[in-house]
Coordinates of C-alpha atoms and ligand atoms in Angstrom, one line a residue:
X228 CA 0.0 0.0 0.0
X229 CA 3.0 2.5 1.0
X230 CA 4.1 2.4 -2.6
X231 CA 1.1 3.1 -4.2
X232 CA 2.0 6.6 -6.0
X233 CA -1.6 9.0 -6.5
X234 CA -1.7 11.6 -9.0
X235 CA -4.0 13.8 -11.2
X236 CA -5.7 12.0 -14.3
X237 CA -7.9 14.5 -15.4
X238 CA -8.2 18.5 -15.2
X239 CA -10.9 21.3 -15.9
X240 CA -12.1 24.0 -15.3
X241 CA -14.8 26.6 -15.6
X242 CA -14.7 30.5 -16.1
X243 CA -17.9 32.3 -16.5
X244 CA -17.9 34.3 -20.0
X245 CA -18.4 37.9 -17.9
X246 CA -15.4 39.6 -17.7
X247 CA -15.1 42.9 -15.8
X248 CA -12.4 44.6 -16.3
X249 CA -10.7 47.6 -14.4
X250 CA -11.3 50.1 -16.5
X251 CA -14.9 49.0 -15.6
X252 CA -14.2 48.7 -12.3
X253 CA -13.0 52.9 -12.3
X254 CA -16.8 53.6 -12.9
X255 CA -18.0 51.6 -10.0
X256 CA -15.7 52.6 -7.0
X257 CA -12.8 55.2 -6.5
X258 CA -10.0 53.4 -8.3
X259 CA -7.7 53.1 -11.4
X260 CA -6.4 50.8 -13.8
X261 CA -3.0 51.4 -12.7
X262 CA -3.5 51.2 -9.1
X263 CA -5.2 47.8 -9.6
X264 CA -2.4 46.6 -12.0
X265 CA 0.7 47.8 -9.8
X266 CA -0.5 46.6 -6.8
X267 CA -2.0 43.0 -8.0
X268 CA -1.1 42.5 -11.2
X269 CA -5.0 42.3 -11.9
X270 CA -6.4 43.1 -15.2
X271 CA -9.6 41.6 -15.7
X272 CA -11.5 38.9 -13.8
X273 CA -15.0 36.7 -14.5
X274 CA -18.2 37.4 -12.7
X275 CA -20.8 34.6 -12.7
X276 CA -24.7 35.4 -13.9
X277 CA -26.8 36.0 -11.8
X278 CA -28.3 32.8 -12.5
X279 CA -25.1 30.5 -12.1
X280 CA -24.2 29.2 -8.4
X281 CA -21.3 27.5 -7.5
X282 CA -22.6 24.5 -8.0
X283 CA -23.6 25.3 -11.6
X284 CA -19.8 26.3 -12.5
X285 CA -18.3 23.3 -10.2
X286 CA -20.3 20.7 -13.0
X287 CA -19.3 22.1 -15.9
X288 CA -15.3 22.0 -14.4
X289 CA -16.0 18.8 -13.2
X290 CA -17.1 18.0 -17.2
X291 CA -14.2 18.5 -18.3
X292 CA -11.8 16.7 -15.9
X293 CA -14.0 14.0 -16.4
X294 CA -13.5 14.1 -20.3
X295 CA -10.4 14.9 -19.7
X296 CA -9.8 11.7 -17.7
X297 CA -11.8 9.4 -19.9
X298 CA -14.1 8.4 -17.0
X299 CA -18.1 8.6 -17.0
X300 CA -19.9 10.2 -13.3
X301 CA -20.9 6.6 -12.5
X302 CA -16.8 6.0 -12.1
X303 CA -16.0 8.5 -9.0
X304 CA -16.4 7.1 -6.1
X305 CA -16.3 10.5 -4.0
X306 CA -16.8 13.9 -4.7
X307 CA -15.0 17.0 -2.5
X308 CA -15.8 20.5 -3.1
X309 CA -13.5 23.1 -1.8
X310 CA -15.6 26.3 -1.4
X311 CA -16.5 29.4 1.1
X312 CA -19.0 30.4 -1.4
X313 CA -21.5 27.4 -1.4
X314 CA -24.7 27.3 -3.0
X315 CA -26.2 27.9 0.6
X316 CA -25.2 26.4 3.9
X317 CA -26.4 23.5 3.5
X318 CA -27.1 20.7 1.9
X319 CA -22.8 20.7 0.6
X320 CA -22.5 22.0 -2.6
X321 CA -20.8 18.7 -3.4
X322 CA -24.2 16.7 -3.1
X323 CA -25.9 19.5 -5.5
X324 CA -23.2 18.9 -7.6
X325 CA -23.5 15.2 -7.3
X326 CA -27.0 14.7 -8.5
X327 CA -26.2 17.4 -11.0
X328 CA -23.4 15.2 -12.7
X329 CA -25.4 11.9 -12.0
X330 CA -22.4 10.3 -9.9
X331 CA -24.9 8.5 -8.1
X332 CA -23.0 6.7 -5.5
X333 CA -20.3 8.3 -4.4
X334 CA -20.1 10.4 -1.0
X335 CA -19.7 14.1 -1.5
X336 CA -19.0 16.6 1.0
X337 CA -17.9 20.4 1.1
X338 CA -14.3 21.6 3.1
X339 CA -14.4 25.3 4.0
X340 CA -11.0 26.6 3.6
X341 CA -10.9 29.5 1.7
X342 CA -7.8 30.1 -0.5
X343 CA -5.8 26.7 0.5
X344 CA -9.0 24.7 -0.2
X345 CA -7.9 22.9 -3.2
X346 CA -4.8 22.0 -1.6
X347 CA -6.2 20.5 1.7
X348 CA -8.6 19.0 -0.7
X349 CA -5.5 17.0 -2.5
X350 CA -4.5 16.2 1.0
X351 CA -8.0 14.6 1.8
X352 CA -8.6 13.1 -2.0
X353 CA -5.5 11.5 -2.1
X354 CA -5.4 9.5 1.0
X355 CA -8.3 8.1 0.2
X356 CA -6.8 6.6 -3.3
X357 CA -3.7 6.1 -1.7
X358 CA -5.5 3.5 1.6
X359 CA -7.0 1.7 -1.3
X360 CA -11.0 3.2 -0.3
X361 CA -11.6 5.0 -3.0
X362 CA -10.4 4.8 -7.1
X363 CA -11.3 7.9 -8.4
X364 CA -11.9 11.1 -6.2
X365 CA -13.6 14.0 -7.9
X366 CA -12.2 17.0 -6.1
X367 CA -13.3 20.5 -7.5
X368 CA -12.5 23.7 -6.2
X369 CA -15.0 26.9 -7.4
X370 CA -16.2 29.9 -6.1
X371 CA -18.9 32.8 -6.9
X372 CA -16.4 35.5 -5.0
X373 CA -19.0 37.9 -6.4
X374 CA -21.8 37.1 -4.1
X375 CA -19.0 38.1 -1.2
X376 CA -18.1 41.1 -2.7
X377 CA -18.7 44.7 -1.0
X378 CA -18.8 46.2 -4.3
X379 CA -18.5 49.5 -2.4
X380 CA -15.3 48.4 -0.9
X381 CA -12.3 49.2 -3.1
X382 CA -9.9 47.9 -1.2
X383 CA -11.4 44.5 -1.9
X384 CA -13.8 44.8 -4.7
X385 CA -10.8 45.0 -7.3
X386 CA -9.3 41.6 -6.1
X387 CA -11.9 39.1 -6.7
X388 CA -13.4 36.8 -9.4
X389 CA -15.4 33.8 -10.1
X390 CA -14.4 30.4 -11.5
X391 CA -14.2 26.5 -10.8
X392 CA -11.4 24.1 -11.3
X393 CA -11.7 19.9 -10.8
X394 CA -9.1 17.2 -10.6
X395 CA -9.4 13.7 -10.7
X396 CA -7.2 11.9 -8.1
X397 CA -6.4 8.2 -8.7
X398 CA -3.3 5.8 -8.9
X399 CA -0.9 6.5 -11.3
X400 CA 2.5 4.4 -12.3
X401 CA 4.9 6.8 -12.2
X402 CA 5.1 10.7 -11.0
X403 CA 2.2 11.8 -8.1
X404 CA 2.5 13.4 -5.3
X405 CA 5.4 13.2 -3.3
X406 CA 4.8 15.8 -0.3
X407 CA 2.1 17.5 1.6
X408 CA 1.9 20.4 4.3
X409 CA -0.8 21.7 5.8
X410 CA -1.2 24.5 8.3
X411 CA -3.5 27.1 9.9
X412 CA -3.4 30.2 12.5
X413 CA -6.8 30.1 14.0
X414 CA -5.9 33.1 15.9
X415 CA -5.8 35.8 12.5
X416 CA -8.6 34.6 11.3
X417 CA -10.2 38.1 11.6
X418 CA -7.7 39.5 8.6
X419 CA -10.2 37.7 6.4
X420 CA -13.7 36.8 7.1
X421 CA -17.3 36.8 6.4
X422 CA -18.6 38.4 10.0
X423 CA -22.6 37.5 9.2
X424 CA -24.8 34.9 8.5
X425 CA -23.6 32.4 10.7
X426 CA -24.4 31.1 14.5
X427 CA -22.2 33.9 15.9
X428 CA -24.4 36.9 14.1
X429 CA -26.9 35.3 12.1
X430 CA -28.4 37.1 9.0
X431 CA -31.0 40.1 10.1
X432 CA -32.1 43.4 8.6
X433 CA -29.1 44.6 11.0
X434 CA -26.4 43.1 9.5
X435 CA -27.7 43.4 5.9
X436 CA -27.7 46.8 6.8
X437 CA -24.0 46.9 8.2
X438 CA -22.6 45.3 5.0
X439 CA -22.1 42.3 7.4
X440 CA -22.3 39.7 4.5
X441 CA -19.2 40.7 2.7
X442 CA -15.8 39.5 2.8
X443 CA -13.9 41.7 4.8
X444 CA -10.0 42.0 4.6
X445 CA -6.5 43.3 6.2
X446 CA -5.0 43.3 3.4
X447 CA -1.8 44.6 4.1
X448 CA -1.5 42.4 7.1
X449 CA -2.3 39.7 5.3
X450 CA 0.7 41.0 2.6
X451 CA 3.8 40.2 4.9
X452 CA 2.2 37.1 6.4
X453 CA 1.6 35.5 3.2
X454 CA 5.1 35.9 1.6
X455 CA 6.4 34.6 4.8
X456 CA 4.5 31.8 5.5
X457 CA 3.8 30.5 1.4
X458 CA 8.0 30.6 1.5
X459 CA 7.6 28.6 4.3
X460 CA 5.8 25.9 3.2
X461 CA 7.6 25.4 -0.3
X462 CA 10.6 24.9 2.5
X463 CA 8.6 22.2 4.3
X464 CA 7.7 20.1 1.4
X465 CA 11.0 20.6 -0.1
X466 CA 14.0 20.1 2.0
X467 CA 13.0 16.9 4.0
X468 CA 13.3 15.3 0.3
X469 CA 16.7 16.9 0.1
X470 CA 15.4 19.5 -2.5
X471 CA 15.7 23.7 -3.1
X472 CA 13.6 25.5 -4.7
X473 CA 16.0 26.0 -7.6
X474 CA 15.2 22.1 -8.3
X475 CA 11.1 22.7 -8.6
X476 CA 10.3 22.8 -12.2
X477 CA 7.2 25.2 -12.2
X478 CA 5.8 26.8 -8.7
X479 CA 1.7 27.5 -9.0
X480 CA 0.7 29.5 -6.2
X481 CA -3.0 30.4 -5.2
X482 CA -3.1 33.8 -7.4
X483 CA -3.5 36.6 -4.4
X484 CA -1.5 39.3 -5.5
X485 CA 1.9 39.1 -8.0
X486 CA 3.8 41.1 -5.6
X487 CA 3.5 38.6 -3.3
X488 CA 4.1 35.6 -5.3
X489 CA 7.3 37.9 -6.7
X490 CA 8.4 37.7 -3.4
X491 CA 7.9 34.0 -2.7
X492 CA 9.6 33.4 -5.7
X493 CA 12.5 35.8 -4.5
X494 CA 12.9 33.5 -0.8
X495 CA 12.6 30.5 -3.0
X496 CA 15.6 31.5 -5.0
X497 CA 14.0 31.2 -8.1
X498 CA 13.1 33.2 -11.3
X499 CA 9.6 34.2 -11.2
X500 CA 9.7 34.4 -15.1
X501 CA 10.7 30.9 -15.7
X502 CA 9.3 29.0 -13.1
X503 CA 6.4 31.4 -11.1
X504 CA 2.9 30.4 -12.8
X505 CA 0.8 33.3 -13.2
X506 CA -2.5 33.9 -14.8
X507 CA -4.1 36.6 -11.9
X508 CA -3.8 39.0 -14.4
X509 CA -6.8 37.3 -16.2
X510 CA -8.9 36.1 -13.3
X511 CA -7.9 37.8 -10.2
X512 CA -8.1 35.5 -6.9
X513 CA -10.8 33.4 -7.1
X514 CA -9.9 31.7 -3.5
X515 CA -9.8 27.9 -3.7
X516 CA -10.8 27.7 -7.3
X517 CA -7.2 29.6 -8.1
X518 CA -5.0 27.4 -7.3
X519 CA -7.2 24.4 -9.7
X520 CA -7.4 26.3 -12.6
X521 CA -3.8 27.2 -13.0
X522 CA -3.0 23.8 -12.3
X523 CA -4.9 22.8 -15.5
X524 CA -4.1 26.0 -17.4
X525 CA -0.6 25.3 -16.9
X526 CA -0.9 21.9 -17.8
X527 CA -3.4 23.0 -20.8
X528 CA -0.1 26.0 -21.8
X529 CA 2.3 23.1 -21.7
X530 CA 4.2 24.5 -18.9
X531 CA 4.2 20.6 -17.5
X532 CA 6.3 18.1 -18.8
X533 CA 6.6 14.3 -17.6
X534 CA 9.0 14.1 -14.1
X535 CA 8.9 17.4 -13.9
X536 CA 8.8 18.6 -9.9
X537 CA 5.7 21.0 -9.2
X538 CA 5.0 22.8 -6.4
X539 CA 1.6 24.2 -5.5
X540 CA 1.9 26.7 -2.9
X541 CA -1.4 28.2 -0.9
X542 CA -2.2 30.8 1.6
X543 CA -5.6 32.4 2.5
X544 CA -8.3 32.9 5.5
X545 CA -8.0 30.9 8.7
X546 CA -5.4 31.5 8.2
X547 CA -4.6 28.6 6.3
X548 CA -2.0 27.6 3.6
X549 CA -0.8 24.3 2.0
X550 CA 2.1 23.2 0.0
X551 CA 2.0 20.0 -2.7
X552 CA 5.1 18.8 -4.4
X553 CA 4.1 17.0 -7.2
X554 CA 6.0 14.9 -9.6
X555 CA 4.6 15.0 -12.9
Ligands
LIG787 N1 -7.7 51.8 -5.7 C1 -7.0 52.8 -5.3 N2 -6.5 53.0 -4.1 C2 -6.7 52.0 -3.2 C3 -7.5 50.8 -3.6 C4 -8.0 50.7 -4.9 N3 -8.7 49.7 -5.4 N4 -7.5 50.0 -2.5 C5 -6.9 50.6 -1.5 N5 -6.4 51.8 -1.9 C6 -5.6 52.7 -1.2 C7 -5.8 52.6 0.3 O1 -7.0 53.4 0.7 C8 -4.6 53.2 0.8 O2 -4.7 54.6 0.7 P1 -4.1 55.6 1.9 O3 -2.6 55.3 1.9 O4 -4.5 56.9 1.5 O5 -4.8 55.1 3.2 C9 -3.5 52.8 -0.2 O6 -4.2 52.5 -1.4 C10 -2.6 51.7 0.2 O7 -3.4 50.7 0.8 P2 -2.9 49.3 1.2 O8 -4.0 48.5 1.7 O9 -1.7 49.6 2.2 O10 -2.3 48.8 -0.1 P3 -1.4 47.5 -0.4 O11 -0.2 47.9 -1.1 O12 -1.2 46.7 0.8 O13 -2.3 46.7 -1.4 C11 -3.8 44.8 -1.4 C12 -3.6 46.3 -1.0 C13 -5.1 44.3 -0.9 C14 -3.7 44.7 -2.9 C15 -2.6 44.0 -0.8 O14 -2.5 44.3 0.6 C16 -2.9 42.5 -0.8 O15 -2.9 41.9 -1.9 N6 -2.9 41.8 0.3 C17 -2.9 40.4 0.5 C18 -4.2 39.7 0.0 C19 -4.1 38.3 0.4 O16 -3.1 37.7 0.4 N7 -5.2 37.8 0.8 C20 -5.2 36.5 1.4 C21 -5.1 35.4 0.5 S1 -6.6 35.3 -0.5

């Protein structure tokens, strides 16, 4: 059983047609084009209809993994959805998405960690494949970060966008995953949050009025943690294999901010051109559905050849943050 290597047979992913771009953006709230792109690296990101939940953009990434992976829905044998934005509190967005897809019998259940949430959700998926319970786990990471947004907030408004990514864990014979860290700081987890809505201040005409129901950041606190801490973790998955980061192939971090994944890639010792994946620009951060759909983008680009060392690297509310080495 120790020996059984688990990897990714099949990627997708899902971006809603809407794009809203900055100079857009100028008209609704007290910003620029520049500001957005100097501080980010943001240019444009997708916003869902009005009529498409999560749930709705989790099936069609979960589509194309599936095709992807030559498998049929009655073939996973458990579905995980990584999301803060579900379609409501409950039932999990992964049993919507279930009986949406048709996947019949397998178990499907929601984890609730913000940015990190696809990686924890590897973590999960692939212990299951790896014990030998399950063959094929579905996991799919999406978010609507639009029904979150204070779009009368600028210092958040500009960061956020909507989109789904899935991966198919199973065995594979050669490559998979050959690290995992996991960590979280229970006590910042005011930096980032959603104050209303749940037990502690459930929804009321109050807190509607307060603008309660929206995310609400630190971000610059968030800033130094997050360089810190994502450097960090590339460390933990790294050395104990007797690696640097000058041996990783291709680093994809969760897209928060390219100054900070500049920054990362500076500790790391390595050249953000050649091996920092970035497509923020395009999509902003769209929490745990970032970190799935440049996975498959930058398998989809090419920038992932066989045995090549990948790193995923992940840091968000919780706090939280995950690192995956991956051997492709
Ligand atoms: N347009 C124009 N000005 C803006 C702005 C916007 N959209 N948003 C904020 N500002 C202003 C602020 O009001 C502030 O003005 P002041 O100096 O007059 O008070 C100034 O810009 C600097 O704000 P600050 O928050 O210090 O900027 P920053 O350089 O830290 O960048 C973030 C802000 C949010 C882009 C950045 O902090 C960030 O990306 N943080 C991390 C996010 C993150 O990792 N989240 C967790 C993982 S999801």
């Amino acid at each position: 059983m120790d020996d059984k290597k688990v990897g990714f047979i099949g990627l997708g992913k899902y971006l809603p047609e809407n794009r809203l771009t900055n100079k857009e953006l100028e008209k609704i709230v007290d910003t620029t084009d520049d500001w957005i792109v100097t501080r980010t690296g943001i240019k444009e990101r997708r916003i869902a209809r009005d009529d498409e939940a999560t749930s709705d953009m989790a099936v069609r990434a979960a589509k194309n993994a599936l095709q992807n992976a030559n498998l049929e829905p009655k073939d996973i044998d458990l579905i995980i959805v990584a999301t803060i934005t579900p379609d409501m509190f409950f039932p999990a967005t992964a049993c919507i998405v279930q009986n949406k897809l048709g996947a019949n019998h397998a178990p499907a259940f929601d984890i609730s960690v913000a940015c990190s949430g696809f990686l924890y959700g590897v973590a999960i998926a692939s212990q299951f494949v790896k014990s030998g319970i399950y063959k094929h786990v579905l996991l799919i990471a999406a978010e609507k970060m639009s029904s979150v947004t204070d779009w009368k907030d600028r210092s958040t408004c500009v960061l956020m966008g909507d989109g789904a990514g899935a991966a198919i864990l199973s065995e594979v014979k050669e490559g998979g995953i050959l690290s995992v860290h996991l960590g979280a700081d229970g006590s910042k987890g005011d930096l980032l949050c959603m104050p209303a809505g749940g037990s502690r201040i459930p929804a009321s005409m109050t807190t509607v009025e307060a603008r309660l129901h929206f995310l609400k950041m630190q971000g610059n606190e968030l800033f130094k943690r997050a360089v810190k801490i994502m450097a960090e973790a590339a460390q933990k998955v790294t050395e104990p294999l007797g690696l640097k980061g000058s041996d990783i192939s291709l680093v994809i971090p969760h897209q928060a901010n390219k100054r900070i994944l500049n920054a990362v890639a500076k500790r790391m010792g390595i050249d953000p051109e050649e091996k920092l994946y970035l497509n923020i620009e395009k999509y902003g951060n769209m929490s745990a559905a970032s970190s799935a759909v440049a996975l498959c983008e930058a398998v989809e680009e090419d920038r992932v050849k066989k045995g090549d060392l990948i790193l995923l690297d992940a840091f968000g509310a919780g706090l939280t943050w995950g690192a995956v080495l991956i051997k492709w």
